[in-house]
Amino acid sequence: MSFNHWKCVKSQISFQERFIRVRKDDLLSPAGDVTDYVYLEDVSPGTVIILPISEDLQIPLIKQYRYPIQSIQYNLPGGMMDDGESPLEAAKRELREETGIIATDWKQAGAYHPMSSHHTRTAYFFIAKGLSFTQKELDPYEDIDVEWMSADKAIEHILRHEFNDLELSYAILYAKAQGYLDGEGV
Amino acid sequence: MSFNHWKCVKSQISFQERFIRVRKDDLLSPAGDVTDYVYLEDVSPGTVIILPISEDLQIPLIKQYRYPIQSIQYNLPGGMMDDGESPLEAAKRELREETGIIATDWKQAGAYHPMSSHHTRTAYFFIAKGLSFTQKELDPYEDIDVEWMSADKAIEHILRHEFNDLELSYAILYAKAQGYLDGEGV
């Protein structure tokens, strides 16, 4: 169902715990039918995903255990925006905190609504070049490894279906298609 | 937090309504700390996403209103797997139901865990070629338009950030990188 002509007559939070907030809207159709739509509401203003690319086309991948899928996954740096932060400010903060990297050249790589059938989330993608290094600032218990991988090798992994993080695979293929992996600056 | 060395001592469904099921696990660390992890559990065995490509490199995009983001979005055909269905069987069924398309040539395009920090979901991607046409079988109230677009134009939209569905953009860039948009068969 699409519900573009339905009117929301009541909206309430049905569940909220940790990072999961469920909203339920009661909807009224032009013909007078009534139903409800149950969906996730982001607890933050959005998320940011950063693809950092070094001068010699190496990418710092985050390797971390993901509890819901009970396995280790390669991801890109990223995380939730804080209230009042712009996507770019959040991207700079998350990159520094998770990897200790500071980047001088930033370029947008699209904004996406993952799982738009049942989630309000917006994810903002960035390419970061001009990398230099400072100290990581991990949260207590945050247990992530950074593994540098050449862009060429990462693309091989994607084409062989050896990655399983959609955001990582998208960002690298986007950077390739946009020409950011041809050795030129952003 | 990663929790790869934590032991689940209790697991329960905290909330379930429509397509949203929230699970909460109580976790015990090797050091004796206790916490909980709240996450979404897929209500289906997984989802499938299909990128159909015609002989003249046209792609049937689904144009539909997405209630949680209050806007119309371009998507690929796809949907939830039924119990007992393989990903390929589900992909064939969803493609036929949503677009009336039958395809003879199927190729895997990876399996992904979207939002693995708080979702158990697996999404299986397929490229479909050798297209022929039968009747659509939309669910009641299902209100989707199919709009054919050339692969070249779709890639232009991606590079200009004019699409906002990550699965659509990934699949098209994957097909391009894999050589499936060079006019050859799968």
mmCIF file of C-alpha atoms in Angstrom:
data_model
loop_
_atom_site.group_PDB
_atom_site.id
_atom_site.type_symbol
_atom_site.label_atom_id
_atom_site.label_comp_id
_atom_site.label_asym_id
_atom_site.label_seq_id
_atom_site.Cartn_x
_atom_site.Cartn_y
_atom_site.Cartn_z
ATOM 1 C CA MET A 1 0.000 0.000 0.000
ATOM 2 C CA SER A 2 1.176 3.502 -0.673
ATOM 3 C CA PHE A 3 -1.044 5.796 1.409
ATOM 4 C CA ASN A 4 -0.160 8.988 -0.440
ATOM 5 C CA HIS A 5 -3.781 10.134 -0.330
ATOM 6 C CA TRP A 6 -4.458 8.936 3.226
ATOM 7 C CA LYS A 7 -4.652 11.417 6.080
ATOM 8 C CA CYS A 8 -2.915 10.820 9.393
ATOM 9 C CA VAL A 9 -5.531 11.322 12.118
ATOM 10 C CA LYS A 10 -3.425 10.128 15.082
ATOM 11 C CA SER A 11 0.301 9.534 15.580
ATOM 12 C CA GLN A 12 1.975 8.003 18.596
ATOM 13 C CA ILE A 13 5.186 6.329 19.694
ATOM 14 C CA SER A 14 4.344 2.641 20.231
ATOM 15 C CA PHE A 15 7.738 1.527 21.516
ATOM 16 C CA GLN A 16 11.068 3.079 22.401
ATOM 17 C CA GLU A 17 14.153 1.455 23.860
ATOM 18 C CA ARG A 18 17.870 2.071 23.182
ATOM 19 C CA PHE A 19 18.127 3.144 19.512
ATOM 20 C CA ILE A 20 14.781 1.698 18.427
ATOM 21 C CA ARG A 21 11.730 3.948 18.267
ATOM 22 C CA VAL A 22 8.521 2.667 16.660
ATOM 23 C CA ARG A 23 5.797 5.099 15.573
ATOM 24 C CA LYS A 24 2.237 4.150 14.674
ATOM 25 C CA ASP A 25 0.017 6.430 12.608
ATOM 26 C CA ASP A 26 -3.738 5.955 12.201
ATOM 27 C CA LEU A 27 -4.622 6.729 8.593
ATOM 28 C CA LEU A 28 -7.926 7.671 6.957
ATOM 29 C CA SER A 29 -8.455 7.183 3.230
ATOM 30 C CA PRO A 30 -10.431 9.575 0.999
ATOM 31 C CA ALA A 31 -13.081 6.801 0.815
ATOM 32 C CA GLY A 32 -13.310 6.622 4.612
ATOM 33 C CA ASP A 33 -11.269 3.454 5.174
ATOM 34 C CA VAL A 34 -9.122 3.349 8.307
ATOM 35 C CA THR A 35 -5.827 1.541 8.835
ATOM 36 C CA ASP A 36 -2.530 2.110 10.601
ATOM 37 C CA TYR A 37 1.096 2.320 9.510
ATOM 38 C CA VAL A 38 3.807 1.083 11.885
ATOM 39 C CA TYR A 39 7.349 2.242 11.173
ATOM 40 C CA LEU A 40 10.682 3.173 12.709
ATOM 41 C CA GLU A 41 11.457 6.758 13.515
ATOM 42 C CA ASP A 42 15.104 7.690 13.606
ATOM 43 C CA VAL A 43 16.290 8.659 17.092
ATOM 44 C CA SER A 44 18.889 10.993 15.545
ATOM 45 C CA PRO A 45 18.677 13.661 12.810
ATOM 46 C CA GLY A 46 20.284 11.136 10.438
ATOM 47 C CA THR A 47 23.412 9.100 9.906
ATOM 48 C CA VAL A 48 26.623 9.792 8.045
ATOM 49 C CA ILE A 49 28.856 7.399 6.111
ATOM 50 C CA ILE A 50 32.360 8.391 5.066
ATOM 51 C CA LEU A 51 34.561 6.858 2.373
ATOM 52 C CA PRO A 52 38.092 8.146 3.061
ATOM 53 C CA ILE A 53 40.541 7.697 0.179
ATOM 54 C CA SER A 54 44.296 8.170 0.682
ATOM 55 C CA GLU A 55 46.604 9.616 -1.977
ATOM 56 C CA ASP A 56 47.721 6.121 -2.951
ATOM 57 C CA LEU A 57 44.066 4.979 -3.147
ATOM 58 C CA GLN A 58 43.922 3.042 0.108
ATOM 59 C CA ILE A 59 40.676 2.914 2.095
ATOM 60 C CA PRO A 60 40.467 2.537 5.905
ATOM 61 C CA LEU A 61 37.802 -0.093 6.495
ATOM 62 C CA ILE A 62 36.189 -0.605 9.876
ATOM 63 C CA LYS A 63 36.124 -4.246 10.910
ATOM 64 C CA GLN A 64 33.665 -4.871 13.705
ATOM 65 C CA TYR A 65 31.377 -7.486 15.189
ATOM 66 C CA ARG A 66 27.703 -6.805 14.421
ATOM 67 C CA TYR A 67 25.573 -8.405 17.080
ATOM 68 C CA PRO A 68 22.254 -8.709 15.144
ATOM 69 C CA ILE A 69 23.928 -10.734 12.378
ATOM 70 C CA GLN A 70 26.291 -12.539 14.768
ATOM 71 C CA SER A 71 29.311 -11.938 12.571
ATOM 72 C CA ILE A 72 32.192 -9.599 11.827
ATOM 73 C CA GLN A 73 31.525 -7.142 9.042
ATOM 74 C CA TYR A 74 33.604 -4.667 7.069
ATOM 75 C CA ASN A 75 32.008 -1.211 7.227
ATOM 76 C CA LEU A 76 32.936 2.368 6.471
ATOM 77 C CA PRO A 77 33.438 4.924 9.229
ATOM 78 C CA GLY A 78 30.187 6.630 10.179
ATOM 79 C CA GLY A 79 27.516 7.063 12.793
ATOM 80 C CA MET A 80 24.613 9.088 14.048
ATOM 81 C CA MET A 81 24.391 12.855 13.759
ATOM 82 C CA ASP A 82 24.060 14.821 16.987
ATOM 83 C CA ASP A 83 21.278 17.382 17.365
ATOM 84 C CA GLY A 84 22.303 20.666 15.770
ATOM 85 C CA GLU A 85 25.119 19.121 13.747
ATOM 86 C CA SER A 86 25.189 19.377 9.960
ATOM 87 C CA PRO A 87 25.844 16.142 8.065
ATOM 88 C CA LEU A 88 29.346 17.368 7.169
ATOM 89 C CA GLU A 89 30.155 18.296 10.786
ATOM 90 C CA ALA A 90 28.984 14.863 11.930
ATOM 91 C CA ALA A 91 31.030 13.170 9.202
ATOM 92 C CA LYS A 92 34.184 15.018 10.268
ATOM 93 C CA ARG A 93 33.571 14.110 13.932
ATOM 94 C CA GLU A 94 32.789 10.443 13.290
ATOM 95 C CA LEU A 95 35.795 9.996 11.009
ATOM 96 C CA ARG A 96 38.123 11.511 13.600
ATOM 97 C CA GLU A 97 36.629 9.561 16.520
ATOM 98 C CA GLU A 98 36.608 6.166 14.805
ATOM 99 C CA THR A 99 39.834 6.291 12.806
ATOM 100 C CA GLY A 100 41.833 9.299 14.001
ATOM 101 C CA ILE A 101 41.727 10.678 10.442
ATOM 102 C CA ILE A 102 41.320 14.355 9.555
ATOM 103 C CA ALA A 103 40.510 15.142 5.921
ATOM 104 C CA THR A 104 40.839 18.461 4.080
ATOM 105 C CA ASP A 105 38.803 17.636 0.946
ATOM 106 C CA TRP A 106 35.142 16.666 1.365
ATOM 107 C CA LYS A 107 32.642 15.869 -1.349
ATOM 108 C CA GLN A 108 28.992 14.789 -1.052
ATOM 109 C CA ALA A 109 28.160 11.350 -2.400
ATOM 110 C CA GLY A 110 24.382 11.427 -2.157
ATOM 111 C CA ALA A 111 21.760 11.141 0.563
ATOM 112 C CA TYR A 112 19.718 7.970 0.900
ATOM 113 C CA HIS A 113 16.669 6.653 2.722
ATOM 114 C CA PRO A 114 17.543 3.063 3.635
ATOM 115 C CA MET A 115 14.470 0.856 4.211
ATOM 116 C CA SER A 116 12.095 3.676 3.314
ATOM 117 C CA SER A 117 9.107 1.317 3.524
ATOM 118 C CA HIS A 118 9.465 1.251 7.306
ATOM 119 C CA HIS A 119 12.111 3.776 8.384
ATOM 120 C CA THR A 120 12.323 7.568 8.358
ATOM 121 C CA ARG A 121 16.134 7.563 8.270
ATOM 122 C CA THR A 122 18.310 9.665 5.987
ATOM 123 C CA ALA A 123 21.933 8.575 5.480
ATOM 124 C CA TYR A 124 24.373 11.172 4.120
ATOM 125 C CA PHE A 125 27.387 9.892 2.194
ATOM 126 C CA PHE A 126 30.723 11.669 1.865
ATOM 127 C CA ILE A 127 34.036 11.082 0.120
ATOM 128 C CA ALA A 128 37.020 12.371 2.110
ATOM 129 C CA LYS A 129 40.474 13.016 0.662
ATOM 130 C CA GLY A 130 43.541 14.920 1.836
ATOM 131 C CA LEU A 131 43.970 12.651 4.855
ATOM 132 C CA SER A 132 46.158 13.267 7.901
ATOM 133 C CA PHE A 133 46.206 11.529 11.248
ATOM 134 C CA THR A 134 45.492 12.383 14.862
ATOM 135 C CA GLN A 135 44.308 10.371 17.911
ATOM 136 C CA LYS A 136 41.236 8.098 17.836
ATOM 137 C CA GLU A 137 38.549 8.872 20.428
ATOM 138 C CA LEU A 138 36.617 5.624 20.750
ATOM 139 C CA ASP A 139 33.687 5.318 23.108
ATOM 140 C CA PRO A 140 34.213 3.015 26.103
ATOM 141 C CA TYR A 141 33.780 -0.621 24.993
ATOM 142 C CA GLU A 142 33.863 0.441 21.307
ATOM 143 C CA ASP A 143 35.829 -2.365 19.774
ATOM 144 C CA ILE A 144 36.684 -1.665 16.170
ATOM 145 C CA ASP A 145 39.708 -2.419 14.041
ATOM 146 C CA VAL A 146 40.795 -0.280 11.117
ATOM 147 C CA GLU A 147 42.112 -2.255 8.159
ATOM 148 C CA TRP A 148 43.535 -0.406 5.167
ATOM 149 C CA MET A 149 42.682 -1.924 1.801
ATOM 150 C CA SER A 150 43.462 -0.766 -1.729
ATOM 151 C CA ALA A 151 40.462 0.487 -3.704
ATOM 152 C CA ASP A 152 41.200 -2.085 -6.414
ATOM 153 C CA LYS A 153 41.103 -4.933 -3.912
ATOM 154 C CA ALA A 154 37.884 -3.585 -2.367
ATOM 155 C CA ILE A 155 36.228 -3.522 -5.797
ATOM 156 C CA GLU A 156 37.355 -7.118 -6.386
ATOM 157 C CA HIS A 157 35.681 -8.086 -3.089
ATOM 158 C CA ILE A 158 32.464 -6.346 -4.171
ATOM 159 C CA LEU A 159 32.368 -8.058 -7.563
ATOM 160 C CA ARG A 160 32.992 -11.444 -5.875
ATOM 161 C CA HIS A 161 30.220 -10.739 -3.290
ATOM 162 C CA GLU A 162 32.689 -10.947 -0.413
ATOM 163 C CA PHE A 163 31.423 -7.820 1.349
ATOM 164 C CA ASN A 164 27.956 -7.720 2.874
ATOM 165 C CA ASP A 165 27.582 -4.078 3.904
ATOM 166 C CA LEU A 166 25.496 -2.270 1.291
ATOM 167 C CA GLU A 167 26.706 1.200 2.303
ATOM 168 C CA LEU A 168 30.338 0.175 1.877
ATOM 169 C CA SER A 169 29.767 -1.418 -1.533
ATOM 170 C CA TYR A 170 27.651 1.482 -2.785
ATOM 171 C CA ALA A 171 30.159 4.134 -1.703
ATOM 172 C CA ILE A 172 33.125 2.425 -3.331
ATOM 173 C CA LEU A 173 31.264 1.783 -6.605
ATOM 174 C CA TYR A 174 30.031 5.397 -6.549
ATOM 175 C CA ALA A 175 33.578 6.701 -6.042
ATOM 176 C CA LYS A 176 34.759 4.526 -8.926
ATOM 177 C CA ALA A 177 31.974 5.680 -11.267
ATOM 178 C CA GLN A 178 32.557 9.313 -10.289
ATOM 179 C CA GLY A 179 36.273 9.033 -11.096
ATOM 180 C CA TYR A 180 37.484 9.525 -7.499
ATOM 181 C CA LEU A 181 39.567 6.338 -7.675
ATOM 182 C CA ASP A 182 41.551 7.425 -10.705
ATOM 183 C CA GLY A 183 44.256 8.951 -8.551
ATOM 184 C CA GLU A 184 43.054 12.544 -8.869
ATOM 185 C CA GLY A 185 41.998 14.787 -5.994
ATOM 186 C CA VAL A 186 38.374 15.314 -4.994
ATOM 187 C CA MET B 1 29.998 -1.712 21.517
ATOM 188 C CA SER B 2 30.639 -4.978 19.749
ATOM 189 C CA PHE B 3 29.593 -7.743 22.138
ATOM 190 C CA ASN B 4 31.387 -10.538 20.303
ATOM 191 C CA HIS B 5 32.535 -12.051 23.579
ATOM 192 C CA TRP B 6 29.274 -11.453 25.456
ATOM 193 C CA LYS B 7 26.903 -14.327 26.152
ATOM 194 C CA CYS B 8 23.166 -14.023 25.593
ATOM 195 C CA VAL B 9 21.470 -15.161 28.808
ATOM 196 C CA LYS B 10 17.896 -14.203 27.886
ATOM 197 C CA SER B 11 16.184 -13.305 24.608
ATOM 198 C CA GLN B 12 12.655 -12.055 24.142
ATOM 199 C CA ILE B 13 10.437 -10.227 21.672
ATOM 200 C CA SER B 14 9.806 -6.773 23.160
ATOM 201 C CA PHE B 15 7.407 -5.488 20.506
ATOM 202 C CA GLN B 16 5.683 -6.814 17.410
ATOM 203 C CA GLU B 17 3.168 -5.102 15.172
ATOM 204 C CA ARG B 18 2.701 -5.242 11.374
ATOM 205 C CA PHE B 19 6.185 -5.750 9.875
ATOM 206 C CA ILE B 20 8.109 -4.510 12.915
ATOM 207 C CA ARG B 21 9.454 -7.018 15.431
ATOM 208 C CA VAL B 22 11.858 -5.851 18.154
ATOM 209 C CA ARG B 23 13.997 -8.365 20.055
ATOM 210 C CA LYS B 24 15.874 -7.677 23.278
ATOM 211 C CA ASP B 25 18.748 -9.857 24.420
ATOM 212 C CA ASP B 26 20.267 -9.713 27.899
ATOM 213 C CA LEU B 27 24.036 -10.058 27.546
ATOM 214 C CA LEU B 28 26.711 -11.087 30.027
ATOM 215 C CA SER B 29 30.359 -10.132 29.474
ATOM 216 C CA PRO B 30 33.328 -12.375 30.347
ATOM 217 C CA ALA B 31 34.053 -9.887 33.170
ATOM 218 C CA GLY B 32 30.541 -10.277 34.575
ATOM 219 C CA ASP B 33 29.031 -7.029 33.246
ATOM 220 C CA VAL B 34 25.395 -7.150 32.177
ATOM 221 C CA THR B 35 23.659 -5.117 29.486
ATOM 222 C CA ASP B 36 21.006 -5.571 26.844
ATOM 223 C CA TYR B 37 20.908 -5.246 23.049
ATOM 224 C CA VAL B 38 17.683 -4.092 21.392
ATOM 225 C CA TYR B 39 17.350 -4.763 17.666
ATOM 226 C CA LEU B 40 14.958 -5.554 14.848
ATOM 227 C CA GLU B 41 14.327 -9.127 13.865
ATOM 228 C CA ASP B 42 13.184 -9.678 10.300
ATOM 229 C CA VAL B 43 9.623 -11.015 10.113
ATOM 230 C CA SER B 44 10.498 -12.814 6.851
ATOM 231 C CA PRO B 45 13.414 -15.091 5.858
ATOM 232 C CA GLY B 46 14.887 -12.111 3.984
ATOM 233 C CA THR B 47 14.196 -9.693 1.171
ATOM 234 C CA VAL B 48 15.006 -9.782 -2.517
ATOM 235 C CA ILE B 49 15.880 -6.904 -4.865
ATOM 236 C CA ILE B 50 15.856 -7.373 -8.634
ATOM 237 C CA LEU B 51 17.538 -5.258 -11.304
ATOM 238 C CA PRO B 52 15.901 -6.267 -14.608
ATOM 239 C CA ILE B 53 17.798 -5.157 -17.717
ATOM 240 C CA SER B 54 16.190 -5.307 -21.167
ATOM 241 C CA GLU B 55 18.115 -6.115 -24.352
ATOM 242 C CA ASP B 56 18.318 -2.423 -25.195
ATOM 243 C CA LEU B 57 19.534 -1.654 -21.657
ATOM 244 C CA GLN B 58 16.325 -0.221 -20.273
ATOM 245 C CA ILE B 59 15.461 -0.715 -16.586
ATOM 246 C CA PRO B 60 11.903 -0.905 -15.191
ATOM 247 C CA LEU B 61 11.913 1.333 -12.125
ATOM 248 C CA ILE B 62 9.183 1.185 -9.507
ATOM 249 C CA LYS B 63 7.852 4.624 -8.628
ATOM 250 C CA GLN B 64 5.925 4.573 -5.376
ATOM 251 C CA TYR B 65 4.994 6.701 -2.408
ATOM 252 C CA ARG B 66 6.934 5.760 0.721
ATOM 253 C CA TYR B 67 4.939 6.746 3.777
ATOM 254 C CA PRO B 68 7.775 6.976 6.360
ATOM 255 C CA ILE B 69 9.667 9.535 4.243
ATOM 256 C CA GLN B 70 6.473 11.234 2.967
ATOM 257 C CA SER B 71 7.649 11.254 -0.622
ATOM 258 C CA ILE B 72 7.685 9.353 -3.884
ATOM 259 C CA GLN B 73 10.779 7.259 -4.443
ATOM 260 C CA TYR B 74 12.234 5.318 -7.345
ATOM 261 C CA ASN B 75 12.939 1.726 -6.278
ATOM 262 C CA LEU B 76 13.734 -1.593 -7.893
ATOM 263 C CA PRO B 77 11.226 -4.451 -7.915
ATOM 264 C CA GLY B 78 11.540 -6.593 -4.794
ATOM 265 C CA GLY B 79 9.950 -7.680 -1.560
ATOM 266 C CA MET B 80 9.889 -10.152 1.277
ATOM 267 C CA MET B 81 10.636 -13.835 0.860
ATOM 268 C CA ASP B 82 7.888 -16.274 1.858
ATOM 269 C CA ASP B 83 8.680 -19.133 4.238
ATOM 270 C CA GLY B 84 10.211 -22.037 2.324
ATOM 271 C CA GLU B 85 11.071 -19.938 -0.716
ATOM 272 C CA SER B 86 14.647 -19.641 -1.960
ATOM 273 C CA PRO B 87 15.897 -16.110 -2.683
ATOM 274 C CA LEU B 88 15.749 -16.828 -6.438
ATOM 275 C CA GLU B 89 12.186 -18.172 -6.235
ATOM 276 C CA ALA B 90 11.129 -15.076 -4.294
ATOM 277 C CA ALA B 91 12.873 -12.816 -6.809
ATOM 278 C CA LYS B 92 11.045 -14.462 -9.737
ATOM 279 C CA ARG B 93 7.702 -14.157 -7.926
ATOM 280 C CA GLU B 94 8.169 -10.537 -6.851
ATOM 281 C CA LEU B 95 9.321 -9.455 -10.314
ATOM 282 C CA ARG B 96 6.289 -11.073 -11.947
ATOM 283 C CA GLU B 97 3.827 -9.733 -9.379
ATOM 284 C CA GLU B 98 5.097 -6.155 -9.389
ATOM 285 C CA THR B 99 5.966 -5.654 -13.049
ATOM 286 C CA GLY B 100 4.530 -8.588 -15.009
ATOM 287 C CA ILE B 101 8.061 -9.434 -16.170
ATOM 288 C CA ILE B 102 9.409 -12.968 -16.585
ATOM 289 C CA ALA B 103 13.173 -13.323 -17.023
ATOM 290 C CA THR B 104 15.150 -16.278 -18.354
ATOM 291 C CA ASP B 105 18.659 -15.227 -17.265
ATOM 292 C CA TRP B 106 19.319 -14.724 -13.542
ATOM 293 C CA LYS B 107 22.579 -13.809 -11.873
ATOM 294 C CA GLN B 108 23.336 -13.173 -8.200
ATOM 295 C CA ALA B 109 24.520 -9.667 -7.324
ATOM 296 C CA GLY B 110 25.491 -10.179 -3.705
ATOM 297 C CA ALA B 111 23.728 -10.543 -0.371
ATOM 298 C CA TYR B 112 23.730 -7.680 2.103
ATOM 299 C CA HIS B 113 22.844 -6.948 5.714
ATOM 300 C CA PRO B 114 21.344 -3.463 5.675
ATOM 301 C CA MET B 115 21.552 -1.680 9.067
ATOM 302 C CA SER B 116 23.426 -4.569 10.639
ATOM 303 C CA SER B 117 23.941 -2.575 13.842
ATOM 304 C CA HIS B 118 20.254 -3.015 14.647
ATOM 305 C CA HIS B 119 18.645 -5.387 12.127
ATOM 306 C CA THR B 120 19.000 -9.102 11.378
ATOM 307 C CA ARG B 121 17.872 -8.694 7.752
ATOM 308 C CA THR B 122 19.561 -10.222 4.727
ATOM 309 C CA ALA B 123 18.777 -8.699 1.309
ATOM 310 C CA TYR B 124 19.561 -10.814 -1.769
ATOM 311 C CA PHE B 125 20.291 -8.959 -5.014
ATOM 312 C CA PHE B 126 19.738 -10.329 -8.522
ATOM 313 C CA ILE B 127 20.274 -9.162 -12.086
ATOM 314 C CA ALA B 128 17.581 -10.411 -14.484
ATOM 315 C CA LYS B 129 17.927 -10.472 -18.265
ATOM 316 C CA GLY B 130 16.039 -12.199 -21.082
ATOM 317 C CA LEU B 131 12.826 -10.351 -20.245
ATOM 318 C CA SER B 132 9.323 -11.164 -21.484
ATOM 319 C CA PHE B 133 5.964 -9.921 -20.274
ATOM 320 C CA THR B 134 2.871 -11.354 -18.610
ATOM 321 C CA GLN B 135 0.169 -9.937 -16.299
ATOM 322 C CA LYS B 136 0.961 -8.012 -13.112
ATOM 323 C CA GLU B 137 -0.554 -9.413 -9.905
ATOM 324 C CA LEU B 138 -0.559 -6.461 -7.532
ATOM 325 C CA ASP B 139 -1.888 -6.811 -4.003
ATOM 326 C CA PRO B 140 -5.109 -4.916 -3.262
ATOM 327 C CA TYR B 141 -4.309 -1.229 -2.671
ATOM 328 C CA GLU B 142 -0.761 -1.733 -4.007
ATOM 329 C CA ASP B 143 -0.220 1.447 -5.936
ATOM 330 C CA ILE B 144 2.989 1.364 -7.930
ATOM 331 C CA ASP B 145 3.944 2.728 -11.319
ATOM 332 C CA VAL B 146 6.583 1.149 -13.518
ATOM 333 C CA GLU B 147 8.751 3.667 -15.385
ATOM 334 C CA TRP B 148 11.321 2.421 -17.879
ATOM 335 C CA MET B 149 14.604 4.300 -17.878
ATOM 336 C CA SER B 150 17.804 3.748 -19.839
ATOM 337 C CA ALA B 151 20.737 2.477 -17.782
ATOM 338 C CA ASP B 152 22.797 5.472 -18.925
ATOM 339 C CA LYS B 153 20.181 7.914 -17.675
ATOM 340 C CA ALA B 154 19.880 6.029 -14.372
ATOM 341 C CA ILE B 155 23.642 6.301 -13.851
ATOM 342 C CA GLU B 156 23.468 10.032 -14.581
ATOM 343 C CA HIS B 157 20.791 10.344 -11.880
ATOM 344 C CA ILE B 158 23.006 8.463 -9.406
ATOM 345 C CA LEU B 159 26.060 10.610 -10.094
ATOM 346 C CA ARG B 160 23.932 13.779 -9.707
ATOM 347 C CA HIS B 161 22.432 12.434 -6.400
ATOM 348 C CA GLU B 162 18.929 12.483 -7.841
ATOM 349 C CA PHE B 163 17.983 9.019 -6.573
ATOM 350 C CA ASN B 164 17.662 8.346 -2.845
ATOM 351 C CA ASP B 165 17.177 4.563 -2.705
ATOM 352 C CA LEU B 166 20.486 2.938 -1.771
ATOM 353 C CA GLU B 167 19.513 -0.494 -3.106
ATOM 354 C CA LEU B 168 18.653 0.947 -6.529
ATOM 355 C CA SER B 169 21.880 2.943 -6.775
ATOM 356 C CA TYR B 170 24.034 0.048 -5.562
ATOM 357 C CA ALA B 171 22.497 -2.454 -7.987
ATOM 358 C CA ILE B 172 22.927 -0.228 -11.029
ATOM 359 C CA LEU B 173 26.531 0.671 -10.175
ATOM 360 C CA TYR B 174 27.241 -3.023 -9.495
ATOM 361 C CA ALA B 175 25.771 -4.016 -12.877
ATOM 362 C CA LYS B 176 27.885 -1.329 -14.558
ATOM 363 C CA ALA B 177 31.094 -2.436 -12.785
ATOM 364 C CA GLN B 178 30.358 -6.096 -13.562
ATOM 365 C CA GLY B 179 29.928 -5.328 -17.283
ATOM 366 C CA TYR B 180 26.204 -6.190 -17.398
ATOM 367 C CA LEU B 181 25.379 -2.826 -18.957
ATOM 368 C CA ASP B 182 27.731 -3.251 -21.910
ATOM 369 C CA GLY B 183 25.005 -4.790 -24.049
ATOM 370 C CA GLU B 184 26.049 -8.388 -23.482
ATOM 371 C CA GLY B 185 23.885 -11.124 -21.929
ATOM 372 C CA VAL B 186 24.142 -12.131 -18.275
#
